[in-house]
PDB file of C-alpha atoms in Angstrom:
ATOM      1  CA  UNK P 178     -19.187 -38.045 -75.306  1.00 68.00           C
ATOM      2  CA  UNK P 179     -19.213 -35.080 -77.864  1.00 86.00           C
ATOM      3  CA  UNK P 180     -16.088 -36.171 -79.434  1.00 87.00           C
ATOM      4  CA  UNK P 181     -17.842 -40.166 -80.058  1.00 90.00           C
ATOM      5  CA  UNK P 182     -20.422 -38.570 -81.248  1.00 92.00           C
ATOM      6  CA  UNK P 183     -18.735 -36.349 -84.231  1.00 91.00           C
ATOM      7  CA  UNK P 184     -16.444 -39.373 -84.414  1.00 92.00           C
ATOM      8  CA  UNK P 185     -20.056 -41.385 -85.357  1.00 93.00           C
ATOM      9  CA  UNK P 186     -20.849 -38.686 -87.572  1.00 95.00           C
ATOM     10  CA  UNK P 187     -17.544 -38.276 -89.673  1.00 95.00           C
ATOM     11  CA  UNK P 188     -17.739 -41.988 -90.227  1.00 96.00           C
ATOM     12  CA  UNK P 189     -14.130 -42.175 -88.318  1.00 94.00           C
ATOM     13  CA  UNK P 190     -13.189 -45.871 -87.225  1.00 93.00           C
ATOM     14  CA  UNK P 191     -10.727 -44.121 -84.517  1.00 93.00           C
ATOM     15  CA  UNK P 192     -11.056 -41.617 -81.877  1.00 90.00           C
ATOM     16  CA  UNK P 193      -8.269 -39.924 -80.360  1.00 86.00           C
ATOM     17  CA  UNK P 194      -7.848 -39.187 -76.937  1.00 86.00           C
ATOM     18  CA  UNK P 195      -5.184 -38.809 -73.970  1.00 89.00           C
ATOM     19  CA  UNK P 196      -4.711 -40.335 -70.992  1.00 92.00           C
ATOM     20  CA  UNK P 197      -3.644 -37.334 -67.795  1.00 93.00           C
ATOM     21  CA  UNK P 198      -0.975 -38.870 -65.543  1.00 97.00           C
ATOM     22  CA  UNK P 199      -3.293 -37.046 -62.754  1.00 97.00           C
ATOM     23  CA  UNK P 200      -6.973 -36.784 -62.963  1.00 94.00           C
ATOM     24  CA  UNK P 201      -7.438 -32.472 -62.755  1.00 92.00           C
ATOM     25  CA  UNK P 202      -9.702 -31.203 -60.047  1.00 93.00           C
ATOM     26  CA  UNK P 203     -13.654 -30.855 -61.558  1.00 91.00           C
ATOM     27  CA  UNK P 204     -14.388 -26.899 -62.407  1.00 88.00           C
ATOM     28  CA  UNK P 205     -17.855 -26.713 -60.369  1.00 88.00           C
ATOM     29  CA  UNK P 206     -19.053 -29.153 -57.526  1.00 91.00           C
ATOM     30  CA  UNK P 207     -22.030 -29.178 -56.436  1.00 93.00           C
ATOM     31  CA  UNK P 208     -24.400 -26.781 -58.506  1.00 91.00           C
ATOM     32  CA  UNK P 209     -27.247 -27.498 -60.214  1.00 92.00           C
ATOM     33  CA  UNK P 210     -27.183 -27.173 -63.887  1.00 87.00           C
ATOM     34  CA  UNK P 211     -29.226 -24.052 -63.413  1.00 89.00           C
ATOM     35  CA  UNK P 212     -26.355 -22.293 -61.393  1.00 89.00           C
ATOM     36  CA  UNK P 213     -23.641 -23.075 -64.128  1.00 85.00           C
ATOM     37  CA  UNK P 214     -21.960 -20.148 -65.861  1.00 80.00           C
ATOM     38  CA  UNK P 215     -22.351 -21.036 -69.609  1.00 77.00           C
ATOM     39  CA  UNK P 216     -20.870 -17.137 -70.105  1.00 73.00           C
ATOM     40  CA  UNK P 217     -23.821 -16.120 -72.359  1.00 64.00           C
ATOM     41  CA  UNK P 218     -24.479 -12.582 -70.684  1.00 57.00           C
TER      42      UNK P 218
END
């Protein structure tokens, strides 16, 4: 969503993007938001 968003913002009429031959594995399953590590310590 972030990159429609600056797209929107930059006045852009195109937004690139990629397409994986094999979606990846997600980083974190589930966690509550609270118990993500946003490395800010």
């Amino acid at each position: 969503m972030h990159r429609v968003a600056q797209a929107a913002l930059n006045n852009e009429a195109y937004i690139q993007a990629v397409q994986f031959a094999k979606t990846p594995a997600p980083d974190f399953m589930n966690l509550d938001e609270d118990e993500l590590d946003y490395g800010d310590d």
